[in-house]
Tab-separated table of C-alpha atoms in Angstrom:
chain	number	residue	atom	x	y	z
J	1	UNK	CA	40.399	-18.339	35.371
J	2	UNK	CA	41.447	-15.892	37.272
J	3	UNK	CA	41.316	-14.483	40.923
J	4	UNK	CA	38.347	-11.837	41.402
J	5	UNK	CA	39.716	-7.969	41.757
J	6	UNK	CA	37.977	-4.953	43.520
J	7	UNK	CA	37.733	-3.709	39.788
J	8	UNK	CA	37.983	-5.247	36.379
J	9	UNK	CA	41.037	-3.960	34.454
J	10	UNK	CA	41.684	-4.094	30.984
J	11	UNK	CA	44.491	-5.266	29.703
J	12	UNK	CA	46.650	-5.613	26.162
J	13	UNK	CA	47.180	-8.992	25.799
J	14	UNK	CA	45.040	-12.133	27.316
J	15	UNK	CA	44.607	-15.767	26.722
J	16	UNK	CA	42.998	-15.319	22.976
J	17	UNK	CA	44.566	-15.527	19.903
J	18	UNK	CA	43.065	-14.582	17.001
J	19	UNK	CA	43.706	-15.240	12.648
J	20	UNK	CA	43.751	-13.031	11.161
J	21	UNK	CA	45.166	-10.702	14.389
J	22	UNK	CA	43.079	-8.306	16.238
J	23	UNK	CA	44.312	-5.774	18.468
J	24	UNK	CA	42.350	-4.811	21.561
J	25	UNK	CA	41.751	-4.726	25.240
J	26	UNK	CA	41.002	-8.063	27.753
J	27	UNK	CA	38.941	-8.047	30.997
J	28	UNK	CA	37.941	-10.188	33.218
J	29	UNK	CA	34.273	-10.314	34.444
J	30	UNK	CA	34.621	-12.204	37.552
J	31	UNK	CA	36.562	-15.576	38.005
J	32	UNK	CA	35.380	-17.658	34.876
J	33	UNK	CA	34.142	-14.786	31.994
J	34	UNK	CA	36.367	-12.937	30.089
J	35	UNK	CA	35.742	-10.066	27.443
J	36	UNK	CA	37.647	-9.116	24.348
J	37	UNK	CA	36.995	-5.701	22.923
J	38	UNK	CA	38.447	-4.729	19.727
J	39	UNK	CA	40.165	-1.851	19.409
J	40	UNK	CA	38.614	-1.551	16.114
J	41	UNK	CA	35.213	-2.735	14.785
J	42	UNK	CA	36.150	-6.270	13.038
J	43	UNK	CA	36.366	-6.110	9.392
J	44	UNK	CA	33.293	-7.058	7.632
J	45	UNK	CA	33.085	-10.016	5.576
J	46	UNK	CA	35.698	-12.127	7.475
J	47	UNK	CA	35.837	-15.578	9.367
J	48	UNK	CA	38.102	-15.355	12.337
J	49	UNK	CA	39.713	-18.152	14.313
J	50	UNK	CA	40.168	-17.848	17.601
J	51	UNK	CA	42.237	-20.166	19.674
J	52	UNK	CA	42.711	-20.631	23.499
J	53	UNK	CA	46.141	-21.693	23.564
J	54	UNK	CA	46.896	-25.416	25.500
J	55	UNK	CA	48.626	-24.905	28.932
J	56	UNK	CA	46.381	-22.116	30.667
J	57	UNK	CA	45.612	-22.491	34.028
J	58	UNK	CA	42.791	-22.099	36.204
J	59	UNK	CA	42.654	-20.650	39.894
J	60	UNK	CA	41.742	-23.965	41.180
J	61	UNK	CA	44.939	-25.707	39.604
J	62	UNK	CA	43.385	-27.332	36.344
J	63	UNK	CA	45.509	-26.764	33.019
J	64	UNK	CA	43.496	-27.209	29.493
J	65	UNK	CA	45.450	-29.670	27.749
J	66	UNK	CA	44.774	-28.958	24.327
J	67	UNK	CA	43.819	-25.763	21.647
J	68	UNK	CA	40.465	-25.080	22.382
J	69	UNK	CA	39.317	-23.718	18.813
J	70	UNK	CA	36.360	-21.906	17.461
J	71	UNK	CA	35.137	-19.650	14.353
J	72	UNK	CA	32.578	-16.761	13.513
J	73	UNK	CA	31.907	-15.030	10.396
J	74	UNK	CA	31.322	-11.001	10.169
J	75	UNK	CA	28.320	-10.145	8.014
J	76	UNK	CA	29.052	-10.450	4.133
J	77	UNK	CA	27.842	-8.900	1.679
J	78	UNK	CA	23.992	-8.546	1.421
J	79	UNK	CA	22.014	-6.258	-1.252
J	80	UNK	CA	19.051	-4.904	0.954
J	81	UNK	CA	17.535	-2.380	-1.014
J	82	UNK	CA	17.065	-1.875	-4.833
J	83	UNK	CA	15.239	0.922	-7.389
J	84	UNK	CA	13.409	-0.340	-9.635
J	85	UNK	CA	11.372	-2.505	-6.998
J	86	UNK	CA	11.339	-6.280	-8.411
J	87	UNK	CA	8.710	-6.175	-11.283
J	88	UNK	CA	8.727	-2.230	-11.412
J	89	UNK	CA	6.481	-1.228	-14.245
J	90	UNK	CA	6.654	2.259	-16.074
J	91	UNK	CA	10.106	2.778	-15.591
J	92	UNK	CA	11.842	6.046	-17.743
J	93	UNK	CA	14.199	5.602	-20.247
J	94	UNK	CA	17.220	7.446	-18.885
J	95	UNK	CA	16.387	6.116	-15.143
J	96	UNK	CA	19.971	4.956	-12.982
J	97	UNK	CA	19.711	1.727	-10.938
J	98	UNK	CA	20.499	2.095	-7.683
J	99	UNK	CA	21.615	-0.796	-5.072
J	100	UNK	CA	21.806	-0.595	-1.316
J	101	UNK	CA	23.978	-3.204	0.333
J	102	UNK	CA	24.988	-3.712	4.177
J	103	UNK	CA	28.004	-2.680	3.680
J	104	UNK	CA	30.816	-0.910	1.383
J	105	UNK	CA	31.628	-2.146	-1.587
J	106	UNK	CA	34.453	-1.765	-3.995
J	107	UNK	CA	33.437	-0.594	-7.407
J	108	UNK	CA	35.929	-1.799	-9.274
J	109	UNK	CA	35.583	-5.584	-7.574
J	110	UNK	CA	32.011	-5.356	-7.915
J	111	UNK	CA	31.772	-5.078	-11.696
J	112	UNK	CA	32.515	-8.531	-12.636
J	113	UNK	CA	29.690	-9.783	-10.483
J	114	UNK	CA	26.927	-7.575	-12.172
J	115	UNK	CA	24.771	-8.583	-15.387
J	116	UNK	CA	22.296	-6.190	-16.918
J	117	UNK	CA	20.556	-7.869	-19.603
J	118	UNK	CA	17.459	-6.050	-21.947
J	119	UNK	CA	14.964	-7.963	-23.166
J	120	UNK	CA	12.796	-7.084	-26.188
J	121	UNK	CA	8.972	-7.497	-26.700
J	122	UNK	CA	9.802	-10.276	-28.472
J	123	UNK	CA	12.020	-12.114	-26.216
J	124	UNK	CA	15.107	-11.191	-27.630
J	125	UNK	CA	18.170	-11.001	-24.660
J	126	UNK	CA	21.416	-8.876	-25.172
J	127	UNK	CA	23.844	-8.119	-22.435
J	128	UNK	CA	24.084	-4.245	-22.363
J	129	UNK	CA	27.222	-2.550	-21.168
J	130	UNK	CA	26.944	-0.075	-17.880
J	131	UNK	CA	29.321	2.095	-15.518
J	132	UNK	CA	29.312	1.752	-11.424
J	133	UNK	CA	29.437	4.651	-9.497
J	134	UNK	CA	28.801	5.386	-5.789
J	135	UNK	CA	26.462	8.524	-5.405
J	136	UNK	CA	27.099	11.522	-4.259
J	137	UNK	CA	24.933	12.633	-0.660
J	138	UNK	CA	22.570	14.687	-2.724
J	139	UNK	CA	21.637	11.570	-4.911
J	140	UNK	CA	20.943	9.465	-1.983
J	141	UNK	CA	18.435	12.507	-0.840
J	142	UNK	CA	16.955	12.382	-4.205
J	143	UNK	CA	16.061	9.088	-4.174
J	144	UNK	CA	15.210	8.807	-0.550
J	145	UNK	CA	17.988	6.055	0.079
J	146	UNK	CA	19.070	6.160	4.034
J	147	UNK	CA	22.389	5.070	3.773
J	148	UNK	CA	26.283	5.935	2.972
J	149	UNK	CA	27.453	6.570	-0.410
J	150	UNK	CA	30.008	4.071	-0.213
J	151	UNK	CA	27.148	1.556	0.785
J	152	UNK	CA	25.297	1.998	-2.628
J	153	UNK	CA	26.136	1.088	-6.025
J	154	UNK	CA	24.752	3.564	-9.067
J	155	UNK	CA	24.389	1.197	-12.091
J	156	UNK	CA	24.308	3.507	-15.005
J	157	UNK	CA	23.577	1.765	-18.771
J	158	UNK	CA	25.933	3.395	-21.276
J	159	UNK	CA	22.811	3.925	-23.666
J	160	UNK	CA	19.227	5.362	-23.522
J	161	UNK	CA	17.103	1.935	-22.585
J	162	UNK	CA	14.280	1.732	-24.812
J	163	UNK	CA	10.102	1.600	-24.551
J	164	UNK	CA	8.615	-1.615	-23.958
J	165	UNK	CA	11.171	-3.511	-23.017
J	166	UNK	CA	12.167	-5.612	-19.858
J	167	UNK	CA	15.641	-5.568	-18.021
J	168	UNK	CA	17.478	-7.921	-16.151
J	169	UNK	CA	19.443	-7.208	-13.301
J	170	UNK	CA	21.566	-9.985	-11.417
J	171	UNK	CA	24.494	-9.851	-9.012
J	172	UNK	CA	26.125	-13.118	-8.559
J	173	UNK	CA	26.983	-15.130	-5.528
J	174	UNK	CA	30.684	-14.494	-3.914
J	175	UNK	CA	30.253	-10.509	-4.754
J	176	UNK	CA	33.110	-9.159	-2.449
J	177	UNK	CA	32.714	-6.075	-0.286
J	178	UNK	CA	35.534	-3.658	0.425
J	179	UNK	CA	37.247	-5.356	3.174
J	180	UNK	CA	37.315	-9.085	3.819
J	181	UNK	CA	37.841	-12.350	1.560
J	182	UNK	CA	33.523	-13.840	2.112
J	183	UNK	CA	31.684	-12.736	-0.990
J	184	UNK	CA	27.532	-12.603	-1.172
J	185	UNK	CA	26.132	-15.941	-0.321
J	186	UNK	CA	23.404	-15.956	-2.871
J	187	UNK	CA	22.835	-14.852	-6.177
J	188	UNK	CA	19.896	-12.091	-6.687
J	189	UNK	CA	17.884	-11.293	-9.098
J	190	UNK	CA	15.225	-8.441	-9.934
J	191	UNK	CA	13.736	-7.147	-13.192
J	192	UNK	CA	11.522	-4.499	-14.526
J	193	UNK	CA	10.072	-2.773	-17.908
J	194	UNK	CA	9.861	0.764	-19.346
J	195	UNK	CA	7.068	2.161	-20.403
J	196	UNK	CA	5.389	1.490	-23.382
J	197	UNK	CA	3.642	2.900	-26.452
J	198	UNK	CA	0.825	4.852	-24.895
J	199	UNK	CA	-2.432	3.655	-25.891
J	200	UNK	CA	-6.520	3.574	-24.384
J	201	UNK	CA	-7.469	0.488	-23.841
J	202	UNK	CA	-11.064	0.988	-23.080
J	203	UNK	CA	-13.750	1.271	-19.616
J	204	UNK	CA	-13.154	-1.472	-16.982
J	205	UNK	CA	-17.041	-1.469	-17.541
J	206	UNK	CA	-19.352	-0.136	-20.016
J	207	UNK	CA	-21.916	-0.209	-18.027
J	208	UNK	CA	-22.814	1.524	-14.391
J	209	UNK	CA	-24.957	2.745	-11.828
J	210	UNK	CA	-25.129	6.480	-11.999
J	211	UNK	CA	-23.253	7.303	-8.541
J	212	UNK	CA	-20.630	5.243	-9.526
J	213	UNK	CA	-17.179	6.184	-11.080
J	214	UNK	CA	-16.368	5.281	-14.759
J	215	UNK	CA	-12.455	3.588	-14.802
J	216	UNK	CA	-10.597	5.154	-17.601
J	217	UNK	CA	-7.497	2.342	-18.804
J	218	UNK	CA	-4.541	3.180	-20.069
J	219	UNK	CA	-0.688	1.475	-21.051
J	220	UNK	CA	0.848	4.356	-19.360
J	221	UNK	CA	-0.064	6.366	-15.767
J	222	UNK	CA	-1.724	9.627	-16.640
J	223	UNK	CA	-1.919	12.453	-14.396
J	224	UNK	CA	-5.728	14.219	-13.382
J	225	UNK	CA	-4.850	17.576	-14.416
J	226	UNK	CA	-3.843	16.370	-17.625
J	227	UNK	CA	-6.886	14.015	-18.359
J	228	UNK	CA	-9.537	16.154	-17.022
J	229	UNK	CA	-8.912	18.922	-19.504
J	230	UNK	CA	-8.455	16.182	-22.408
J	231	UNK	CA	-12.329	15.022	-22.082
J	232	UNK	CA	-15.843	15.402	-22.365
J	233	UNK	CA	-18.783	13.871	-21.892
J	234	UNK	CA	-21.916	13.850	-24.697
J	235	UNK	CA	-24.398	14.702	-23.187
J	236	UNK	CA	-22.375	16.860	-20.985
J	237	UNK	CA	-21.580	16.445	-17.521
J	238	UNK	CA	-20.140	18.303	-14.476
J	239	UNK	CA	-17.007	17.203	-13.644
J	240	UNK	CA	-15.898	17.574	-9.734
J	241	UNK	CA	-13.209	20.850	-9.082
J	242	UNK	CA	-11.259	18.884	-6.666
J	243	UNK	CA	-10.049	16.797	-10.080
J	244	UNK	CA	-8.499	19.755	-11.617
J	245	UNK	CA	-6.162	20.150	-8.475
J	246	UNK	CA	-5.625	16.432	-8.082
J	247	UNK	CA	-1.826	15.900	-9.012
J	248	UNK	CA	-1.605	12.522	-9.268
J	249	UNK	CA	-1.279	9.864	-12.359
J	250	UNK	CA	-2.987	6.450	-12.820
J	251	UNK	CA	-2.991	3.350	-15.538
J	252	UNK	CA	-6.867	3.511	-14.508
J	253	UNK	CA	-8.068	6.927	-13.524
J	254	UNK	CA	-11.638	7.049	-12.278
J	255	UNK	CA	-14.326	9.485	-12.103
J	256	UNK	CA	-16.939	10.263	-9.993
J	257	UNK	CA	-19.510	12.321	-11.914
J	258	UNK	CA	-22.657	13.453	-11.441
J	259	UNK	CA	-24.259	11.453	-14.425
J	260	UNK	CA	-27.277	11.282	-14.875
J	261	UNK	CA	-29.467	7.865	-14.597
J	262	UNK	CA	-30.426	5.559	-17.253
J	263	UNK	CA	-28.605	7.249	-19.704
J	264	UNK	CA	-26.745	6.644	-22.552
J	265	UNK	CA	-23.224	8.327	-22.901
J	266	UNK	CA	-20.347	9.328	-25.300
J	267	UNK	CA	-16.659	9.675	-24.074
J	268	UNK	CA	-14.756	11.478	-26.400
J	269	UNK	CA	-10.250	11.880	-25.292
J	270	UNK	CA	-8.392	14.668	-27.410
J	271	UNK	CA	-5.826	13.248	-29.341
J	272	UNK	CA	-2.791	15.508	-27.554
J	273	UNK	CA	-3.599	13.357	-24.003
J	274	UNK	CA	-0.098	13.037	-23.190
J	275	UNK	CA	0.960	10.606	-20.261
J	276	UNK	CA	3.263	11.379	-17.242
J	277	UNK	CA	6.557	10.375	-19.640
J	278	UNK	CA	5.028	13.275	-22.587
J	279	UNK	CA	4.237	10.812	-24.946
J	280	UNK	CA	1.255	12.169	-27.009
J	281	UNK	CA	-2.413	9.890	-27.346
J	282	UNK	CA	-1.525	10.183	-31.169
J	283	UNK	CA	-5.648	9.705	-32.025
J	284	UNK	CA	-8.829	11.081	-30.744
J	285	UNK	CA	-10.749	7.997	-28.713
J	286	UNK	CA	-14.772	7.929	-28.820
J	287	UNK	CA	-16.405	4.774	-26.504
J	288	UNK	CA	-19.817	4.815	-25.300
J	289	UNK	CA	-21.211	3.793	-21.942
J	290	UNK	CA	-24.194	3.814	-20.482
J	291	UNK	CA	-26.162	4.676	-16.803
J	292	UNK	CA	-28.499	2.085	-14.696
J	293	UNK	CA	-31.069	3.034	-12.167
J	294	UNK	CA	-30.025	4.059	-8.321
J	295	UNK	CA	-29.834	1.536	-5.972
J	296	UNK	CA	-32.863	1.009	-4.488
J	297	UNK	CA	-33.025	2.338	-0.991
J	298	UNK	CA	-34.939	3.426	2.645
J	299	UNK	CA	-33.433	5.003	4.879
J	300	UNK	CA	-34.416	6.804	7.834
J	301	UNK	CA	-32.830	8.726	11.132
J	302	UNK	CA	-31.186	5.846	13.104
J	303	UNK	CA	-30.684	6.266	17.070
J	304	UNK	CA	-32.883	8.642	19.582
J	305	UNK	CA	-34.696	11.196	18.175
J	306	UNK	CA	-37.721	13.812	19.833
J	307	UNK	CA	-40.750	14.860	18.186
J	308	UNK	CA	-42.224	17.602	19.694
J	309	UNK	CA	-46.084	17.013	21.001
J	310	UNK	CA	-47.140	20.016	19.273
J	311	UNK	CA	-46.044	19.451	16.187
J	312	UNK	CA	-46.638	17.121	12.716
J	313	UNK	CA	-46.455	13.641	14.673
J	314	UNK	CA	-44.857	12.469	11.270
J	315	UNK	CA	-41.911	10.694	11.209
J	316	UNK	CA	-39.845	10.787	7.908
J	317	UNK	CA	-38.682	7.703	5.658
J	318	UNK	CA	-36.655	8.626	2.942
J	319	UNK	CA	-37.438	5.961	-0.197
J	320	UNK	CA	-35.522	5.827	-3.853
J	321	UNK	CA	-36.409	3.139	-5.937
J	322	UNK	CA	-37.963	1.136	-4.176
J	323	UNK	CA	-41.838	-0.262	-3.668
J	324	UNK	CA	-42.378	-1.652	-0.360
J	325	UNK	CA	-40.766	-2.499	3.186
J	326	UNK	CA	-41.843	-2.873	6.416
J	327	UNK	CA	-41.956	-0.851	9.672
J	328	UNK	CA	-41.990	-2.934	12.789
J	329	UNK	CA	-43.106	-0.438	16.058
J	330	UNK	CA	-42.297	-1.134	19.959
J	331	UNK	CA	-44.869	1.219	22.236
J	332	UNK	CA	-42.660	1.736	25.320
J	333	UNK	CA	-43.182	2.188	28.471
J	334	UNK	CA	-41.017	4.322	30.614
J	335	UNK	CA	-39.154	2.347	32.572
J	336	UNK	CA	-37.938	0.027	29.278
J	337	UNK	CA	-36.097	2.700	27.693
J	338	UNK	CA	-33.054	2.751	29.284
J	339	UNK	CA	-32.916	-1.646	29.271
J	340	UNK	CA	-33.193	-0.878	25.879
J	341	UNK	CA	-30.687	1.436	24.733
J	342	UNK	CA	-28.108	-0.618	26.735
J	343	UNK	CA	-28.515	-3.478	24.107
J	344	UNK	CA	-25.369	-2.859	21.611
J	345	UNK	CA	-27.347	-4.121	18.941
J	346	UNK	CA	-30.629	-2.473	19.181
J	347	UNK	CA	-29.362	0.211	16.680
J	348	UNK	CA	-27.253	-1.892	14.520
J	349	UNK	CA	-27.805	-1.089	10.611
J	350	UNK	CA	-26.895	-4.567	9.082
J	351	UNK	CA	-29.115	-6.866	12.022
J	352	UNK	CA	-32.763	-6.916	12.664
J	353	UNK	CA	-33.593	-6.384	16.410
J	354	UNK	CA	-35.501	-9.205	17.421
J	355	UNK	CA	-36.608	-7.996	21.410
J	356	UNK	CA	-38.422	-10.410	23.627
J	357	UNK	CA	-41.367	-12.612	22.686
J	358	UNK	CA	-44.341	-10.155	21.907
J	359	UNK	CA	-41.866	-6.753	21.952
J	360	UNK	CA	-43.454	-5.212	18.883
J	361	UNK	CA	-46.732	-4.230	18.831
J	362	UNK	CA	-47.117	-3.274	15.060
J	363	UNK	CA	-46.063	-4.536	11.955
J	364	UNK	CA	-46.950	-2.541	8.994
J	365	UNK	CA	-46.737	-2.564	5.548
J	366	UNK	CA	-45.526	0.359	3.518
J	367	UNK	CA	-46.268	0.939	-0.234
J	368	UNK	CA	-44.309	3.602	-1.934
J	369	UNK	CA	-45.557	4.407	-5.005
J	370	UNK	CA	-42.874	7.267	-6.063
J	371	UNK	CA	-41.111	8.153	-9.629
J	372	UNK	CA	-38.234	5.716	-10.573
J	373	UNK	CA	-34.764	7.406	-9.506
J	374	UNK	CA	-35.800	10.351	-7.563
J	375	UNK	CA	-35.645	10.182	-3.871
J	376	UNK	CA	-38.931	11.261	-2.254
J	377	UNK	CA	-40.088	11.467	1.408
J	378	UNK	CA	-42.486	9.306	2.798
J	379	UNK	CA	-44.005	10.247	6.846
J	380	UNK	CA	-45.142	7.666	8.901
J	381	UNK	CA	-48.388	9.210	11.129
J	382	UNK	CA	-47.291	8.417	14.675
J	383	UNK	CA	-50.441	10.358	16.301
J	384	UNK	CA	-52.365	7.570	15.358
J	385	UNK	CA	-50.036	5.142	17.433
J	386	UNK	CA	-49.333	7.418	20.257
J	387	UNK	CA	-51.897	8.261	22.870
J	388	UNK	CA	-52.282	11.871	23.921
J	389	UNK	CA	-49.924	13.051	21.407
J	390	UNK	CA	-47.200	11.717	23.852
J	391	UNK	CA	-45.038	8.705	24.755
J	392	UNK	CA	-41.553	6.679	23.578
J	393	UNK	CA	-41.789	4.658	20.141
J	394	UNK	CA	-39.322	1.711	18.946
J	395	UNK	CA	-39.251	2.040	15.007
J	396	UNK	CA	-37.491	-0.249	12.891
J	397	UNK	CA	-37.558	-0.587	8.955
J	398	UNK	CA	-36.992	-3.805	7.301
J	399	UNK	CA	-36.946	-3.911	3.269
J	400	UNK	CA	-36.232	-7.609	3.191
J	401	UNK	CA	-33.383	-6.571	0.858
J	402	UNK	CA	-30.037	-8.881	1.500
C-alpha cells in the first residue's frame, strides 16, 4: 500500500514479478489497488506466474510475510471457424480446406497435429497426404473469412479428392500456436463428402393437388435455368418466367405450375441435364404423376364493406368444390356497430364469432350446386333481409370444415 497522490503516476518497476518476465508500467489506484500494464500485449498461449515478493510493506506498518503467488493462462489455441461446415454435403473435387483459429499459428508446428483421412463408399480409410499454407488477403475475401492470414490455415490435399467419398478432418489436442508453450485443449473433429454420381431419384410425391408444386429429387443440386430448359410436361404445361431467371440450384427443385386438375401427367428430363458440378444426366428420365381436385373452398370479402341502396342488394360468396355451408346474419342496429368492431375477434378467419345470447337473427343454409373444380359465384339476396333497401348486416360463413 501506498500513500494516495494528487495524480497516479506510472512507474517502471513495482511490487510484481512476473515468469516468464514482462516489461511494463505500475500505478497505483488509490491506497490499496494497483495496475500493471504491459508494455506489450501478453503472448498468447502462455501461463504466467506472478509473485508478490515477502517483505512489502503497507502504509499502516504491516509487512506480508510470505510470497503471495498466483497464475493465469492467455487464450490457447482454439479452431473457431472451418469450410466445409461439419457434415458439408456436395463438396467439389479440387475444393481447399480452410481453418480459422483465434490466433496465429505456425505452419510448420501445426502439421504434425493435422489428419486428413478419405473414406470410400465402402468404408475403406487411407490417410491422404496435404500441404499447409496461410492465404493470401484475396483468398480470405473469396471465401468470406473475417480474419488475418496468419490466423487461418489452407489445408490443400496433394491429389484431386474423388466423387462419393467422405473425408476426415481432425486436429489433435496440444496443437501449438505461434507464440507460447499451451497447445489446443481438445481434439476436433469435422467431416464431409463430395458429390456423387448424378442420378434422379424420383417425385417426393406422385400424386398432388393441382395448385401445388411437384418436388423434382436429385443426388446432386441442380440449378433452375438449367432444369427448366431440360423438361416437359405431356400434356403440356406453362411453366412460370420467373423460373428461367431463377439462379439458384437444389437436390429437390420444385415447381409451381399451372396444371391442370384431375389429370394424369408425363415428366419427361433430357438426358444432357447437367448438375451445378457439369456432370451430365447420362439417360433420358420418364415418371408419371398425376392431379387431384382443388381444395374445396368459400370464401367471401372479410371486414366492412358498403352496398349501395340503389344497387343489386347481392352480396357475393365465392364457392369451389364445395356443396354446402352456412351463413349466420346479425341485423344491427346503429348504435351496436361500433361495440362491435371493437371486438378483436369479430373478424378473425380461423374462429367463429359467437356474440351475445340471441345476436344472430338468421341462420341459413346454402346449397351450391356448381361444376367440380371451377370456382363460381354465388350472391346472397340481402333486400330480402334488409328493410327499405337500407341498414348494417353482420354476415358470417361457416362450412363446418376443420
Amino acid at each position: 500500500m501506498v500513500p494516495l497522490e494528487p495524480t497516479p503516476i506510472e512507474e517502471s518497476s513495482g511490487p510484481l514479478l512476473f515468469d516468464p518476465p514482462v516489461s511494463g508500467k505500475f500505478r497505483w489506484m488509490g491506497t490499496s489497488v494497483l495496475t500493471f500494464i504491459p508494455e506489450k500485449s501478453f503472448k498468447y498461449s502462455t501461463e504466467y506466474r506472478v509473485t508478490i515478493p515477502a517483505g512489502i510493506k503497507s502504509i499502516d506498518g504491516y509487512i506480508l510475510g510470505t510470497d503471495y503467488t498466483w497464475s493465469f493462462q492467455t487464450p490457447r489455441p482454439k479452431l473457431i471457424y472451418h469450410y466445409p461446415q461439419n457434415n458439408a454435403k456436395w463438396i467439389k473435387l479440387n475444393s481447399l480446406i480452410f481453418l480459422r483459429f483465434n490466433q496465429p499459428l505456425d505452419i510448420g508446428k501445426a502439421k504434425d497435429y493435422i489428419h486428413f483421412v478419405e473414406i470410400s463408399p465402402k468404408g475403406e480409410e487411407s490417410e491422404l497426404s496435404f500441404e499447409l499454407n496461410h492465404p493470401s488477403a484475396e483468398e480470405l475475401k473469396d471465401e468470406s473469412v473475417k480474419a488475418r492470414p496468419e490466423e487461418v490455415i489452407v489445408l490443400k490435399p496433394l491429389r484431386k479428392m474423388k466423387p462419393g467419398h467422405s473425408y476426415h478432418v481432425e486436429i489433435i489436442k496440444g496443437l501449438p500456436g505461434k507464440e507460447g508453450t499451451l497447445g489446443m485443449l481438445k481434439t476436433y473433429k469435422f467431416r464431409f463428402s463430395t458429390f456423387g454420381e448424378f442420378k434422379f431419384y424420383g417425385l417426393e410425391n406422385n400424386h398432388i393437388k393441382p395448385d401445388e408444386p411437384i418436388h423434382l429429387y436429385f443426388t446432386n443440386p441442380v440449378n433452375y435455368m438449367e432444369l427448366i430448359k431440360k423438361i416437359r410436361f405431356q400434356p403440356e404445361v406453362k411453366i412460370p418466367d420467373y423460373y428461367f431467371n431463377w439462379d439458384y440450384s437444389a437436390v429437390k427443385p420444385w415447381i409451381y405450375a399451372r396444371f391442370k386438375p384431375d389429370t394424369d401427367y408425363l415428366l419427361i428430363i433430357q438426358s444432357d441435364l447437367r448438375d451445378e458440378f457439369n456432370n451430365e444426366l447420362g439417360k433420358e428420365v420418364k415418371i408419371s404423376f398425376s392431379t387431384g381436385s382443388y381444395k374445396p373452398s368459400v370464401n367471401m370479402k372479410t371486414g366492412i364493406g358498403i352496398i349501395e341502396a340503389y344497387g343489386d342488394l347481392r352480396f357475393p360468396v365465392s364457392v369451389l368444390n364445395t356443396k354446402r355451408a352456412e351463413i349466420d346474419i346479425a341485423i344491427l342496429n346503429s348504435d351496436e356497430v361500433i361495440p362491435l368492431l371493437t371486438n378483436r375477434k369479430v373478424f378473425w378467419r380461423d374462429e367463429k364469432y359467437t356474440g351475445k345470447k340471441g345476436f344472430f337473427d338468421i341462420y341459413q343454409n346454402l346449397i351450391f350446386d356448381f361444376p367440380k373444380n371451377r370456382r363460381k359465384i354465388y350472391a346472397i339476396e340481402l333486400d330480402k333481409i334488409l328493410k327499405g333497401n337500407h341498414g348494417f348486416l353482420f354476415l358470417q360463413l361457416d362450412t363446418h370444415s376443420e
